[in-house]
Coordinates of C-alpha atoms in Angstrom, one line a residue:
M662 CA 88.6 74.5 116.7
T663 CA 91.4 75.5 114.4
H664 CA 94.7 73.7 113.7
P665 CA 96.3 72.8 117.1
S666 CA 99.1 75.4 116.5
V667 CA 96.8 78.1 115.2
P668 CA 94.6 79.9 117.8
T669 CA 91.3 81.5 117.0
L670 CA 90.9 85.1 118.1
R671 CA 87.5 86.6 119.0
H672 CA 89.0 90.1 119.1
F673 CA 92.2 91.6 117.6
A674 CA 92.7 93.4 121.0
E675 CA 93.8 90.0 122.4
V676 CA 97.1 90.3 120.5
A677 CA 97.3 94.0 119.6
E678 CA 99.9 95.0 122.3
R679 CA 102.5 92.6 120.6
Y680 CA 102.7 94.8 117.5
D681 CA 103.9 98.2 116.4
L682 CA 102.8 97.9 112.8
I683 CA 99.8 96.3 111.0
L684 CA 100.2 95.5 107.3
C685 CA 96.5 95.3 106.5
D686 CA 95.0 93.8 103.3
V687 CA 92.1 95.8 101.8
W688 CA 89.7 93.8 99.7
G689 CA 88.0 91.2 101.9
V690 CA 89.2 92.8 105.2
L691 CA 88.2 96.4 105.1
H692 CA 85.5 96.0 102.5
D693 CA 83.8 93.4 100.4
G694 CA 84.0 95.2 97.0
T695 CA 80.8 97.1 97.6
R696 CA 80.7 98.4 101.1
G697 CA 83.1 99.0 104.0
H698 CA 83.4 96.8 107.1
V699 CA 82.8 99.4 109.8
A700 CA 84.2 97.2 112.7
A701 CA 87.4 96.7 110.8
G702 CA 88.0 100.4 110.4
E703 CA 87.2 100.9 114.1
A704 CA 89.7 98.2 115.0
L705 CA 92.5 99.9 113.1
I706 CA 91.7 103.2 114.7
R707 CA 91.8 101.6 118.2
F708 CA 95.2 100.0 117.4
R709 CA 96.7 103.3 116.2
G710 CA 95.6 104.9 119.5
L711 CA 97.5 102.4 121.7
P712 CA 100.5 103.8 123.6
G713 CA 103.8 102.1 123.1
P714 CA 107.5 102.4 122.7
R715 CA 107.0 103.8 119.2
P716 CA 103.9 105.0 117.4
R717 CA 101.5 102.2 116.3
R718 CA 101.1 102.4 112.5
V719 CA 98.8 100.8 109.9
I720 CA 99.9 100.5 106.3
L721 CA 97.3 99.2 103.9
V722 CA 98.9 96.8 101.5
S723 CA 96.8 96.0 98.5
N724 CA 97.3 94.1 95.3
A725 CA 95.2 96.7 93.5
P726 CA 96.8 97.4 90.0
R727 CA 96.5 101.1 90.4
P728 CA 98.3 103.9 92.3
W729 CA 97.5 104.3 96.0
Q730 CA 95.4 107.4 95.4
G731 CA 92.9 105.4 93.4
V732 CA 92.5 102.9 96.3
Q733 CA 92.1 105.7 98.8
K734 CA 89.3 107.2 96.6
I735 CA 87.5 103.8 96.7
L736 CA 87.9 103.5 100.4
D737 CA 86.5 107.0 100.9
G738 CA 83.5 105.9 98.8
Y739 CA 82.9 102.8 101.0
G740 CA 83.1 104.8 104.2
V741 CA 86.4 103.6 105.4
P742 CA 87.8 106.4 107.6
R743 CA 91.2 107.8 106.8
E744 CA 91.9 107.7 110.5
A745 CA 92.2 103.9 110.2
Y746 CA 95.5 104.0 108.4
D747 CA 98.7 105.9 107.9
A748 CA 99.6 105.1 104.4
I749 CA 98.7 102.9 101.4
L750 CA 101.0 100.8 99.3
T751 CA 99.6 99.0 96.2
S752 CA 100.9 96.6 93.6
G753 CA 100.1 99.4 91.2
D754 CA 102.7 101.6 92.9
L755 CA 105.3 98.8 92.6
T756 CA 104.3 98.2 89.0
R757 CA 105.1 101.8 88.2
R758 CA 108.6 101.3 89.6
L759 CA 109.1 98.3 87.4
I760 CA 107.9 100.1 84.3
A761 CA 110.2 103.0 85.0
E762 CA 113.1 100.7 84.9
H763 CA 112.5 100.4 81.1
P764 CA 112.0 103.9 79.9
G765 CA 110.7 104.6 76.4
E766 CA 109.3 101.1 75.9
R767 CA 106.2 100.1 73.8
V768 CA 103.8 98.7 76.3
Y769 CA 100.6 96.7 75.8
H770 CA 98.0 97.2 78.5
L771 CA 96.2 93.9 79.1
G772 CA 93.3 94.9 81.4
P773 CA 90.4 97.2 81.9
E774 CA 90.5 100.9 81.2
R775 CA 89.8 101.7 84.8
D776 CA 93.4 100.6 85.6
A777 CA 95.0 103.0 83.1
P778 CA 96.2 105.5 85.8
V779 CA 99.0 103.0 86.5
F780 CA 100.6 104.5 83.4
D781 CA 100.1 108.2 84.2
R782 CA 103.2 110.3 83.5
L783 CA 105.5 107.4 82.8
D784 CA 108.0 107.3 79.9
L785 CA 106.3 104.7 77.7
T786 CA 104.1 104.4 74.6
L787 CA 100.9 102.3 74.8
V788 CA 100.6 100.2 71.7
P789 CA 98.5 97.4 70.2
A790 CA 99.5 93.8 71.2
A791 CA 101.4 93.1 68.0
E792 CA 103.8 96.1 68.6
A793 CA 104.5 95.5 72.3
Q794 CA 107.9 95.1 73.8
R795 CA 106.3 94.4 77.2
I796 CA 102.9 93.5 78.6
V797 CA 101.5 95.0 81.7
C798 CA 98.6 92.8 82.9
T799 CA 96.3 94.5 85.3
G800 CA 93.4 92.1 85.0
L801 CA 90.8 90.7 82.5
F802 CA 89.1 93.1 80.2
D803 CA 85.7 91.9 81.5
D804 CA 86.1 90.1 84.8
D805 CA 82.3 89.5 85.0
T806 CA 82.2 87.2 81.9
E807 CA 85.7 86.2 80.9
T808 CA 88.2 83.6 82.3
A809 CA 91.9 83.1 81.7
E810 CA 91.0 80.6 79.0
D811 CA 89.7 83.4 76.8
Y812 CA 93.3 84.7 76.5
R813 CA 94.9 81.5 75.4
A814 CA 95.5 82.6 71.8
A815 CA 96.7 86.1 72.7
L816 CA 99.2 84.7 75.3
A817 CA 100.5 82.1 72.8
A818 CA 101.2 85.0 70.3
F819 CA 103.1 86.9 73.0
R820 CA 105.1 83.8 73.9
E821 CA 106.1 83.2 70.3
R822 CA 107.6 86.7 70.3
K823 CA 109.1 86.3 73.9
V824 CA 107.4 89.4 75.2
P825 CA 107.9 89.7 79.0
M826 CA 104.9 90.4 81.3
I827 CA 104.6 92.5 84.4
C828 CA 101.7 91.2 86.5
A829 CA 100.3 94.2 88.3
N830 CA 98.0 92.1 90.6
P831 CA 99.2 88.7 91.7
D832 CA 95.8 87.8 93.1
L833 CA 94.0 85.0 91.5
V834 CA 90.5 86.1 92.7
V835 CA 89.1 88.9 94.7
E836 CA 85.8 89.2 96.6
R837 CA 83.2 91.5 95.1
D838 CA 79.7 91.5 96.6
K839 CA 80.1 88.0 97.9
K840 CA 81.3 86.7 94.5
L841 CA 84.9 85.7 93.6
I842 CA 86.1 87.7 90.6
P843 CA 89.1 86.5 88.5
C844 CA 92.3 88.7 88.7
A845 CA 95.5 89.3 86.7
G846 CA 97.3 86.5 88.6
L847 CA 95.3 83.9 86.7
I848 CA 96.4 85.3 83.3
A849 CA 100.0 85.5 84.6
Q850 CA 99.9 81.9 85.7
A851 CA 98.6 80.9 82.3
Y852 CA 101.4 82.8 80.6
E853 CA 104.0 81.2 82.8
A854 CA 102.5 77.7 82.1
I855 CA 103.4 78.1 78.4
G856 CA 106.9 79.4 79.1
G857 CA 106.2 83.2 79.2
A858 CA 108.4 85.4 81.4
V859 CA 106.5 87.1 84.2
V860 CA 107.5 89.5 86.9
Y861 CA 105.0 90.0 89.7
A862 CA 104.4 93.2 91.6
G863 CA 102.8 92.9 95.1
K864 CA 102.0 90.2 97.6
P865 CA 103.4 87.6 98.3
Y866 CA 106.8 88.9 96.9
R867 CA 109.5 90.4 99.1
P868 CA 109.7 93.9 97.6
V869 CA 106.3 94.8 98.9
Y870 CA 107.3 94.0 102.4
E871 CA 110.6 95.7 102.2
T872 CA 108.8 98.8 100.9
A873 CA 106.0 98.8 103.5
L874 CA 108.4 98.4 106.4
A875 CA 110.6 101.2 105.1
M876 CA 107.5 103.4 104.7
A877 CA 106.5 102.7 108.3
G878 CA 109.9 103.8 109.6
E879 CA 109.9 107.0 107.4
L880 CA 106.6 108.0 109.0
D881 CA 108.4 108.7 112.3
G882 CA 112.0 109.2 111.2
L883 CA 112.8 105.8 112.8
P884 CA 114.3 102.6 111.5
P885 CA 111.8 100.1 110.0
P886 CA 109.8 98.2 112.7
D887 CA 111.1 94.8 113.8
V888 CA 109.4 92.1 111.7
R889 CA 108.5 90.3 115.0
R890 CA 106.6 93.5 116.1
T891 CA 104.8 93.6 112.7
V892 CA 101.6 91.6 111.8
A893 CA 100.0 91.0 108.4
V894 CA 96.2 90.8 108.4
G895 CA 94.6 89.4 105.3
D896 CA 92.1 86.9 103.9
A897 CA 94.2 85.0 101.4
I898 CA 96.6 82.2 102.2
R899 CA 98.4 82.4 98.9
T900 CA 99.3 86.1 99.1
D901 CA 98.7 87.6 102.5
I902 CA 99.7 84.7 104.7
A903 CA 102.4 83.1 102.5
G904 CA 104.0 86.4 101.7
A905 CA 104.2 87.4 105.4
A906 CA 105.6 84.0 106.4
G907 CA 108.2 84.2 103.7
Y908 CA 109.4 87.5 105.1
G909 CA 109.3 86.4 108.7
I910 CA 106.2 88.5 109.6
P911 CA 103.5 87.0 111.9
S912 CA 100.0 86.9 110.3
V913 CA 96.3 86.8 111.1
L914 CA 93.9 85.2 108.6
V915 CA 90.5 86.8 108.3
A916 CA 88.1 83.9 107.7
R917 CA 85.2 85.8 106.2
G918 CA 87.0 86.7 102.9
I919 CA 87.9 84.7 99.8
H920 CA 88.2 81.4 101.7
A921 CA 84.8 81.9 103.4
E922 CA 83.0 79.0 101.6
E923 CA 86.0 76.6 102.1
L924 CA 86.0 77.5 105.8
G925 CA 82.2 77.1 106.2
V926 CA 81.6 80.7 107.2
T927 CA 79.0 81.6 104.6
A928 CA 76.0 83.8 105.3
E929 CA 74.1 80.6 106.4
H930 CA 76.8 79.6 108.9
H931 CA 77.6 82.3 111.4
S932 CA 80.4 80.7 113.5
L933 CA 84.0 80.1 112.6
G934 CA 83.5 76.4 113.2
D935 CA 86.1 73.6 112.9
I936 CA 88.7 74.6 110.3
A937 CA 91.5 72.3 111.5
V938 CA 91.2 70.0 108.5
W939 CA 91.3 73.0 106.0
L940 CA 94.4 74.5 107.8
S941 CA 96.1 71.1 107.8
R942 CA 96.0 71.1 104.0
Q943 CA 97.7 74.5 103.6
E944 CA 101.4 74.7 102.9
V945 CA 101.6 77.8 105.0
K946 CA 99.5 78.6 108.1
P947 CA 98.7 81.9 109.8
D948 CA 99.7 82.6 113.4
A949 CA 96.0 83.1 114.3
V950 CA 92.6 83.1 112.7
I951 CA 89.8 85.7 113.3
E952 CA 86.3 85.6 111.8
R953 CA 86.4 89.3 110.9
L954 CA 88.8 92.1 111.9
V955 CA 87.2 93.5 115.0
W956 CA 88.6 95.1 118.1

């Protein structure tokens, strides 16, 4: 059983006809950080093929701190078919827009080198921490061994100089091969906790939903879809579900994602089980729960 007001879906097809647009999370829904979920890709393809008053669209909305092309390359490598979606929007794309609002700045990149494409062809100078006018945090330098605590001294030095931060990935953790890996959101939270100024790009903040809906309309030369005919599918209460709720968009929580252990759907427990107590503790609740995204 779920919370009395939150139904459990066995198949997404049970509700698919209600929607014209899916805003689909990527990590934890379409793949686990090492391999694609075949059934999830098939479900999105089936949705896109449904007849309706307007074309059914899927936009992948990810808090990945890199441009959408990088996410597409990852999805290709994991075997997620391009037929499963119409477009990709990332927090990296939104981060680039925020950086572009401050041309010519000296920027410190706090994060791994793999996220460097977020700066490509922008008007900025990458500099050491002591010279920075702005921090762009894309993650931890080594998310296998470090925690936000390792950045305490560096953040204190930035706070002393009142250096603002752009957080390019609001996620706190992400699933990678059944492990939860710390993300940039943890560092941003720590910076805010000592009085640092942070602007977040991505879910759960309104600009990502405004942009995604506008993109969906532009695909067909139509106005953006009605939020009531849009559904967000994701595995994180704090970003996917809360962000959708704040924008008035219905949502479906995928249980086998970052909350899997809390929900009791680990490898050893194969059914969704009774998650009513867990849902009752959440400030925001999804409109439905599904174990995995399947048609």
